[in-house]
PDB file of C-alpha atoms in Angstrom:
ATOM      1  CA  TYR A  10      29.233  11.023   8.023  1.00 93.00           C
ATOM      2  CA  LEU A  11      28.184   9.261  11.224  1.00 93.00           C
ATOM      3  CA  SER A  12      27.610  12.541  13.047  1.00 91.00           C
ATOM      4  CA  ILE A  13      25.348  13.773  10.238  1.00 87.00           C
ATOM      5  CA  ILE A  14      23.385  10.502  10.256  1.00 84.00           C
ATOM      6  CA  LEU A  15      22.892  10.812  14.021  1.00 82.00           C
ATOM      7  CA  GLU A  16      21.867  14.439  13.595  1.00 79.00           C
ATOM      8  CA  CYS A  17      19.199  13.380  11.093  1.00 74.00           C
ATOM      9  CA  GLU A  18      17.802  10.944  13.667  1.00 72.00           C
ATOM     10  CA  TYR A  19      17.782  13.544  16.430  1.00 74.00           C
ATOM     11  CA  PRO A  20      14.176  14.321  17.414  1.00 70.00           C
ATOM     12  CA  THR A  21      12.827  17.575  16.031  1.00 68.00           C
ATOM     13  CA  LEU A  22      10.617  18.731  18.866  1.00 65.00           C
ATOM     14  CA  ALA A  23       8.430  21.734  18.147  1.00 68.00           C
ATOM     15  CA  GLU A  24       6.145  23.165  20.782  1.00 76.00           C
ATOM     16  CA  GLU A  25       3.261  23.548  18.359  1.00 86.00           C
ATOM     17  CA  CYS A  26       2.063  21.849  15.194  1.00 87.00           C
ATOM     18  CA  GLN A  27       3.720  23.344  12.138  1.00 85.00           C
ATOM     19  CA  VAL A  28       0.436  23.239  10.211  1.00 88.00           C
ATOM     20  CA  CYS A  29      -2.333  24.431  12.523  1.00 89.00           C
ATOM     21  CA  HIS A  30       0.017  26.193  14.999  1.00 88.00           C
ATOM     22  CA  GLN A  31      -2.339  25.323  17.832  1.00 89.00           C
ATOM     23  CA  ALA A  32      -2.010  21.751  19.089  1.00 89.00           C
ATOM     24  CA  THR A  33       1.144  20.136  20.426  1.00 87.00           C
ATOM     25  CA  ALA A  34       3.386  18.636  17.759  1.00 88.00           C
ATOM     26  CA  ASP A  35       4.140  15.039  18.760  1.00 89.00           C
ATOM     27  CA  ILE A  36       4.034  13.235  15.381  1.00 92.00           C
ATOM     28  CA  GLN A  37       6.889  12.866  12.913  1.00 90.00           C
ATOM     29  CA  CYS A  38       7.185  10.968   9.629  1.00 91.00           C
ATOM     30  CA  LEU A  39      10.269   8.975   8.708  1.00 89.00           C
ATOM     31  CA  SER A  40       9.250   8.769   5.051  1.00 91.00           C
ATOM     32  CA  CYS A  41       8.681  12.466   4.349  1.00 88.00           C
ATOM     33  CA  GLN A  42      11.644  14.460   3.076  1.00 84.00           C
ATOM     34  CA  THR A  43      10.988  17.212   5.616  1.00 80.00           C
ATOM     35  CA  ASN A  44      11.552  17.804   9.313  1.00 79.00           C
ATOM     36  CA  TYR A  45       7.932  18.714   9.967  1.00 83.00           C
ATOM     37  CA  THR A  46       6.192  17.666  13.151  1.00 87.00           C
ATOM     38  CA  TRP A  47       2.418  17.622  13.446  1.00 91.00           C
ATOM     39  CA  CYS A  48      -0.426  17.011  15.795  1.00 91.00           C
ATOM     40  CA  GLY A  49      -2.457  13.873  15.111  1.00 93.00           C
ATOM     41  CA  PRO A  50      -5.248  15.394  12.947  1.00 93.00           C
ATOM     42  CA  CYS A  51      -2.809  17.459  10.875  1.00 94.00           C
ATOM     43  CA  ALA A  52      -0.582  14.423  10.333  1.00 94.00           C
ATOM     44  CA  VAL A  53      -3.577  12.569   8.896  1.00 94.00           C
ATOM     45  CA  LYS A  54      -4.485  15.485   6.609  1.00 93.00           C
ATOM     46  CA  SER A  55      -0.884  15.845   5.445  1.00 93.00           C
ATOM     47  CA  HIS A  56      -0.752  12.157   4.504  1.00 94.00           C
ATOM     48  CA  ILE A  57      -4.069  11.882   2.713  1.00 93.00           C
ATOM     49  CA  HIS A  58      -2.153  10.957  -0.470  1.00 93.00           C
ATOM     50  CA  ASN A  59       0.688   9.139   1.317  1.00 94.00           C
ATOM     51  CA  PRO A  60      -0.961   6.247   3.167  1.00 95.00           C
ATOM     52  CA  PHE A  61       2.202   4.118   3.218  1.00 96.00           C
ATOM     53  CA  HIS A  62       4.494   6.374   5.240  1.00 95.00           C
ATOM     54  CA  GLN A  63       6.195   5.371   8.492  1.00 93.00           C
ATOM     55  CA  ILE A  64       4.850   7.417  11.419  1.00 93.00           C
ATOM     56  CA  GLN A  65       6.222   7.908  14.935  1.00 92.00           C
ATOM     57  CA  LYS A  66       4.786   9.572  18.047  1.00 91.00           C
ATOM     58  CA  TRP A  67       6.690  11.253  20.858  1.00 88.00           C
ATOM     59  CA  THR A  68       5.998   9.551  24.203  1.00 86.00           C
ATOM     60  CA  GLY A  69       7.809  12.068  26.380  1.00 82.00           C
ATOM     61  CA  ARG A  70      11.057  10.103  26.322  1.00 85.00           C
ATOM     62  CA  PHE A  71      11.372   8.725  22.789  1.00 85.00           C
ATOM     63  CA  TYR A  72       9.600   8.359  19.451  1.00 86.00           C
ATOM     64  CA  ASP A  73       7.493   5.205  19.286  1.00 90.00           C
ATOM     65  CA  ASP A  74       6.305   3.588  16.057  1.00 92.00           C
ATOM     66  CA  ILE A  75       2.599   3.994  15.321  1.00 93.00           C
ATOM     67  CA  THR A  76       0.502   3.861  12.157  1.00 94.00           C
ATOM     68  CA  LEU A  77      -1.841   6.209  10.370  1.00 95.00           C
ATOM     69  CA  HIS A  78      -4.562   3.737  11.311  1.00 95.00           C
ATOM     70  CA  ASP A  79      -3.871   4.552  14.970  1.00 94.00           C
ATOM     71  CA  LEU A  80      -4.416   8.240  14.195  1.00 95.00           C
ATOM     72  CA  GLY A  81      -7.804   7.630  12.565  1.00 93.00           C
ATOM     73  CA  TYR A  82      -6.750   7.696   8.912  1.00 95.00           C
ATOM     74  CA  VAL A  83      -9.353   6.420   6.414  1.00 95.00           C
ATOM     75  CA  PHE A  84      -8.378   5.233   2.934  1.00 95.00           C
ATOM     76  CA  ASN A  85     -11.100   6.640   0.659  1.00 94.00           C
ATOM     77  CA  LEU A  86     -11.670   5.205  -2.797  1.00 93.00           C
ATOM     78  CA  GLY A  87     -12.882   6.994  -5.886  1.00 89.00           C
ATOM     79  CA  HIS A  88     -12.472  10.671  -4.966  1.00 90.00           C
ATOM     80  CA  ASN A  89      -8.718  11.352  -4.803  1.00 89.00           C
ATOM     81  CA  GLY A  90      -8.576  10.789  -1.068  1.00 88.00           C
ATOM     82  CA  ALA A  91     -11.793  12.616  -0.187  1.00 90.00           C
ATOM     83  CA  PRO A  92     -14.775  10.739   1.287  1.00 90.00           C
ATOM     84  CA  CYS A  93     -17.464   9.625  -1.123  1.00 91.00           C
ATOM     85  CA  PRO A  94     -20.445  12.008  -0.826  1.00 90.00           C
ATOM     86  CA  ASN A  95     -22.763   9.004  -1.135  1.00 90.00           C
ATOM     87  CA  ASN A  96     -21.027   7.011   1.586  1.00 89.00           C
ATOM     88  CA  MET A  97     -20.327   8.704   4.909  1.00 85.00           C
ATOM     89  CA  ALA A  98     -20.120   5.481   6.921  1.00 82.00           C
ATOM     90  CA  GLU A  99     -17.582   5.521   9.746  1.00 81.00           C
ATOM     91  CA  HIS A 100     -17.368   1.841  10.650  1.00 79.00           C
ATOM     92  CA  GLY A 101     -18.587  -1.638   9.728  1.00 76.00           C
ATOM     93  CA  GLY A 102     -21.074  -2.632   7.058  1.00 81.00           C
ATOM     94  CA  ASP A 103     -20.637  -3.623   3.424  1.00 85.00           C
ATOM     95  CA  TRP A 104     -19.295  -0.227   2.355  1.00 90.00           C
ATOM     96  CA  PHE A 105     -16.742   0.400   5.091  1.00 92.00           C
ATOM     97  CA  CYS A 106     -13.909  -1.918   6.112  1.00 92.00           C
ATOM     98  CA  ASP A 107     -12.439  -1.409   9.582  1.00 92.00           C
ATOM     99  CA  GLN A 108      -9.270  -3.376   8.830  1.00 93.00           C
ATOM    100  CA  PHE A 109      -8.105  -3.688   5.245  1.00 95.00           C
ATOM    101  CA  THR A 110      -4.599  -5.080   4.743  1.00 97.00           C
ATOM    102  CA  ILE A 111      -2.532  -3.428   2.013  1.00 97.00           C
ATOM    103  CA  VAL A 112       0.881  -4.825   1.093  1.00 97.00           C
ATOM    104  CA  HIS A 113       3.201  -2.153  -0.273  1.00 97.00           C
ATOM    105  CA  SER A 114       6.875  -2.102  -1.221  1.00 95.00           C
ATOM    106  CA  THR A 115       7.666  -0.290   2.051  1.00 93.00           C
ATOM    107  CA  GLY A 116       5.813  -2.690   4.318  1.00 95.00           C
ATOM    108  CA  ILE A 117       2.452  -4.100   5.329  1.00 96.00           C
ATOM    109  CA  PHE A 118      -0.239  -1.628   6.330  1.00 96.00           C
ATOM    110  CA  ILE A 119      -3.685  -1.936   7.873  1.00 96.00           C
ATOM    111  CA  HIS A 120      -6.135   0.837   7.026  1.00 95.00           C
ATOM    112  CA  ARG A 121      -9.762   1.692   7.406  1.00 94.00           C
ATOM    113  CA  LEU A 122     -11.197   1.678   3.908  1.00 95.00           C
ATOM    114  CA  ARG A 123     -14.297   3.479   2.647  1.00 94.00           C
ATOM    115  CA  TRP A 124     -15.745   2.376  -0.678  1.00 93.00           C
ATOM    116  CA  CYS A 125     -17.272   4.674  -3.270  1.00 93.00           C
ATOM    117  CA  ARG A 126     -21.013   4.325  -3.884  1.00 91.00           C
ATOM    118  CA  CYS A 127     -21.320   6.694  -6.839  1.00 90.00           C
ATOM    119  CA  ASN A 128     -22.642   5.693 -10.279  1.00 87.00           C
ATOM    120  CA  ASP A 129     -24.809   2.875  -8.907  1.00 85.00           C
ATOM    121  CA  ALA A 130     -21.806   1.027  -7.483  1.00 87.00           C
ATOM    122  CA  SER A 131     -22.476  -2.546  -6.390  1.00 89.00           C
ATOM    123  CA  LEU A 132     -20.764  -4.880  -3.963  1.00 88.00           C
ATOM    124  CA  GLU A 133     -19.643  -7.016  -6.894  1.00 90.00           C
ATOM    125  CA  ASP A 134     -17.624  -4.071  -8.264  1.00 90.00           C
ATOM    126  CA  GLN A 135     -15.612  -3.350  -5.128  1.00 93.00           C
ATOM    127  CA  HIS A 136     -12.591  -5.225  -6.439  1.00 94.00           C
ATOM    128  CA  LEU A 137     -12.626  -2.951  -9.500  1.00 94.00           C
ATOM    129  CA  GLN A 138     -12.488   0.133  -7.270  1.00 94.00           C
ATOM    130  CA  LEU A 139      -9.304  -1.228  -5.740  1.00 95.00           C
ATOM    131  CA  LEU A 140      -7.766  -1.737  -9.174  1.00 95.00           C
ATOM    132  CA  GLN A 141      -8.614   1.846 -10.107  1.00 94.00           C
ATOM    133  CA  SER A 142      -6.650   2.920  -7.017  1.00 94.00           C
ATOM    134  CA  HIS A 143      -3.642   0.817  -8.120  1.00 96.00           C
ATOM    135  CA  ILE A 144      -4.359  -1.902  -5.563  1.00 97.00           C
ATOM    136  CA  PHE A 145      -4.677  -5.488  -6.765  1.00 97.00           C
ATOM    137  CA  PRO A 146      -7.311  -7.345  -4.703  1.00 96.00           C
ATOM    138  CA  SER A 147      -6.543 -10.795  -3.361  1.00 95.00           C
ATOM    139  CA  THR A 148     -10.074 -11.912  -4.236  1.00 93.00           C
ATOM    140  CA  VAL A 149     -12.979 -10.606  -6.286  1.00 92.00           C
ATOM    141  CA  THR A 150     -15.564 -11.280  -3.568  1.00 90.00           C
ATOM    142  CA  LYS A 151     -15.488  -9.054  -0.469  1.00 90.00           C
ATOM    143  CA  PRO A 152     -11.743  -8.365  -0.627  1.00 93.00           C
ATOM    144  CA  GLN A 153      -9.980  -7.761   2.682  1.00 94.00           C
ATOM    145  CA  THR A 154      -6.411  -7.743   1.357  1.00 96.00           C
ATOM    146  CA  GLY A 155      -4.748  -5.965  -1.532  1.00 96.00           C
ATOM    147  CA  PHE A 156      -1.318  -5.535  -3.103  1.00 98.00           C
ATOM    148  CA  THR A 157      -0.196  -2.259  -4.618  1.00 97.00           C
ATOM    149  CA  PHE A 158       0.961  -2.310  -8.219  1.00 97.00           C
ATOM    150  CA  ASP A 159       4.298  -1.044  -6.934  1.00 96.00           C
ATOM    151  CA  VAL A 160       4.973  -4.043  -4.677  1.00 97.00           C
ATOM    152  CA  LEU A 161       3.942  -6.498  -7.400  1.00 97.00           C
ATOM    153  CA  GLU A 162       6.358  -4.877  -9.834  1.00 96.00           C
ATOM    154  CA  HIS A 163       9.076  -4.947  -7.169  1.00 96.00           C
ATOM    155  CA  PHE A 164       8.495  -8.649  -6.583  1.00 96.00           C
ATOM    156  CA  LEU A 165       8.559  -9.360 -10.317  1.00 94.00           C
ATOM    157  CA  ILE A 166      11.935  -7.637 -10.730  1.00 94.00           C
ATOM    158  CA  ASN A 167      13.313  -9.208  -7.541  1.00 94.00           C
ATOM    159  CA  SER A 168      12.356 -12.699  -8.642  1.00 93.00           C
ATOM    160  CA  LEU A 169      13.839 -12.222 -12.116  1.00 90.00           C
ATOM    161  CA  GLU A 170      17.060 -10.389 -11.260  1.00 94.00           C
ATOM    162  CA  CYS A 171      17.808 -11.394  -7.659  1.00 93.00           C
ATOM    163  CA  LYS A 172      16.129 -14.832  -7.706  1.00 93.00           C
ATOM    164  CA  THR A 173      14.286 -13.874  -4.527  1.00 93.00           C
ATOM    165  CA  SER A 174      11.706 -16.383  -3.343  1.00 95.00           C
ATOM    166  CA  ALA A 175       8.213 -15.224  -2.444  1.00 95.00           C
ATOM    167  CA  ARG A 176       8.736 -16.192   1.200  1.00 95.00           C
ATOM    168  CA  SER A 177      11.966 -14.199   1.500  1.00 96.00           C
ATOM    169  CA  PHE A 178      10.405 -11.207  -0.237  1.00 96.00           C
ATOM    170  CA  TYR A 179       7.405 -11.213   2.079  1.00 96.00           C
ATOM    171  CA  GLN A 180       9.587 -11.607   5.164  1.00 96.00           C
ATOM    172  CA  LYS A 181      11.533  -8.554   4.027  1.00 95.00           C
ATOM    173  CA  LEU A 182       8.305  -6.551   3.926  1.00 96.00           C
ATOM    174  CA  CYS A 183       7.465  -7.766   7.431  1.00 95.00           C
ATOM    175  CA  GLN A 184      10.864  -6.584   8.636  1.00 94.00           C
ATOM    176  CA  PHE A 185      10.185  -3.151   7.144  1.00 93.00           C
ATOM    177  CA  SER A 186       6.948  -2.899   9.111  1.00 92.00           C
ATOM    178  CA  ASN A 187       8.045  -4.446  12.403  1.00 90.00           C
ATOM    179  CA  ASN A 188      11.575  -5.801  12.630  1.00 88.00           C
ATOM    180  CA  ALA A 189      11.133  -6.708  16.304  1.00 88.00           C
ATOM    181  CA  PHE A 190       7.965  -8.781  15.932  1.00 91.00           C
ATOM    182  CA  PRO A 191       7.453  -9.561  12.227  1.00 90.00           C
ATOM    183  CA  ASP A 192       5.213 -12.517  13.088  1.00 91.00           C
ATOM    184  CA  SER A 193       2.632 -10.120  14.526  1.00 91.00           C
ATOM    185  CA  LEU A 194       1.746  -8.948  11.012  1.00 93.00           C
ATOM    186  CA  PRO A 195      -0.888 -10.619   8.807  1.00 93.00           C
ATOM    187  CA  ASP A 196       0.435 -13.555   6.802  1.00 95.00           C
ATOM    188  CA  CYS A 197      -0.374 -12.790   3.161  1.00 95.00           C
ATOM    189  CA  TYR A 198       2.211 -15.142   1.683  1.00 96.00           C
ATOM    190  CA  TRP A 199      -0.245 -17.375  -0.163  1.00 96.00           C
ATOM    191  CA  GLU A 200      -2.141 -14.357  -1.446  1.00 96.00           C
ATOM    192  CA  LEU A 201       1.146 -12.945  -2.756  1.00 96.00           C
ATOM    193  CA  LEU A 202       1.824 -16.168  -4.665  1.00 96.00           C
ATOM    194  CA  ARG A 203      -1.583 -16.144  -6.324  1.00 95.00           C
ATOM    195  CA  VAL A 204      -1.740 -12.434  -7.112  1.00 96.00           C
ATOM    196  CA  SER A 205       1.846 -12.272  -8.408  1.00 96.00           C
ATOM    197  CA  GLN A 206       1.111 -15.025 -10.925  1.00 95.00           C
ATOM    198  CA  ILE A 207      -1.928 -13.143 -12.211  1.00 95.00           C
ATOM    199  CA  TRP A 208       0.076  -9.905 -12.314  1.00 95.00           C
ATOM    200  CA  ARG A 209       2.836 -11.542 -14.340  1.00 93.00           C
ATOM    201  CA  ASP A 210       0.327 -12.913 -16.839  1.00 91.00           C
ATOM    202  CA  LEU A 211      -1.407  -9.536 -17.173  1.00 91.00           C
ATOM    203  CA  SER A 212       1.961  -7.813 -17.640  1.00 90.00           C
ATOM    204  CA  ASN A 213       2.870 -10.243 -20.411  1.00 88.00           C
ATOM    205  CA  ARG A 214      -0.460  -9.656 -22.143  1.00 85.00           C
ATOM    206  CA  LYS A 215      -0.072  -5.891 -21.905  1.00 86.00           C
ATOM    207  CA  ARG A 216       3.436  -5.976 -23.385  1.00 84.00           C
ATOM    208  CA  ALA A 217       2.209  -8.217 -26.187  1.00 82.00           C
ATOM    209  CA  GLY A 218      -0.479  -5.670 -27.085  1.00 81.00           C
ATOM    210  CA  PHE A 219      -3.553  -7.595 -25.964  1.00 82.00           C
ATOM    211  CA  GLY A 220      -4.917  -4.890 -23.673  1.00 78.00           C
ATOM    212  CA  HIS A 221      -6.536  -3.040 -26.568  1.00 78.00           C
ATOM    213  CA  ASP A 222      -8.593  -6.007 -27.771  1.00 66.00           C
ATOM    214  CA  ILE A 223     -10.601  -7.338 -24.845  1.00 63.00           C
ATOM    215  CA  GLU A 224     -12.575  -9.748 -27.011  1.00 71.00           C
ATOM    216  CA  ARG A 225      -9.590 -11.855 -28.051  1.00 77.00           C
ATOM    217  CA  TYR A 226      -7.415 -13.999 -25.805  1.00 81.00           C
ATOM    218  CA  PRO A 227      -3.780 -14.888 -26.522  1.00 82.00           C
ATOM    219  CA  GLU A 228      -3.312 -18.027 -28.532  1.00 81.00           C
ATOM    220  CA  HIS A 229      -0.528 -20.561 -28.173  1.00 84.00           C
ATOM    221  CA  GLY A 230       2.881 -18.893 -28.510  1.00 81.00           C
ATOM    222  CA  GLU A 231       1.610 -15.331 -28.902  1.00 81.00           C
ATOM    223  CA  LEU A 232       3.116 -14.187 -25.595  1.00 83.00           C
ATOM    224  CA  ALA A 233       6.574 -15.508 -26.465  1.00 82.00           C
ATOM    225  CA  VAL A 234       9.331 -12.911 -26.592  1.00 81.00           C
ATOM    226  CA  PHE A 235      10.938 -12.541 -30.010  1.00 79.00           C
ATOM    227  CA  CYS A 236      14.680 -13.210 -29.982  1.00 80.00           C
ATOM    228  CA  PRO A 237      16.563 -11.828 -33.003  1.00 81.00           C
ATOM    229  CA  ALA A 238      19.566 -14.076 -32.286  1.00 85.00           C
ATOM    230  CA  CYS A 239      17.636 -17.345 -32.461  1.00 80.00           C
ATOM    231  CA  PRO A 240      17.143 -19.050 -35.841  1.00 77.00           C
ATOM    232  CA  GLN A 241      13.673 -18.337 -37.143  1.00 69.00           C
TER     233      GLN A 241
END
């Protein structure tokens, strides 16, 4: 078994990119279930729908950890990964974020983020665009940090079944991203506490059937879980 594990970690060095067959292939992905190697631009195109993969670049002697952000990846909202035709900004401004922190179940990622400006979009609706992309914003006003639905569900199950504290859970995510220098990553611990509480409340409302009636709020005791064994 050990020899096979070492063989899987052996660098797959191809002379040319396996997509464009022109540039030198010096990028590999630890998260993809393939042995492909790409050039930088092709690696970005191949991960347009996989922004939370672990990327490495060949230095000439070894593979060094880098990010899709280092390769120029832009997280586009509203068009299935494609840039918004009404927003072609490349940096800065109200409709383009140069460093947006996204906390996922596989680590903490920093991406460039381009908002969608279709359908008379306003700055006040940017947090809703994140929700539509399955990212829960840490604030409703000019969000700079978001948590994927996946990581919030992971934290909910971890806290219920494994009794994992929020601090331990977040430190685990930091170790996934950079186990040598986890303190170099953004500290989103307090944001995780706040967002996870809102997520838990929304999950309880959804399971109780309140998502289909937006005009009515749960009354006292309506979110309680029915127990058939308890005396009624």
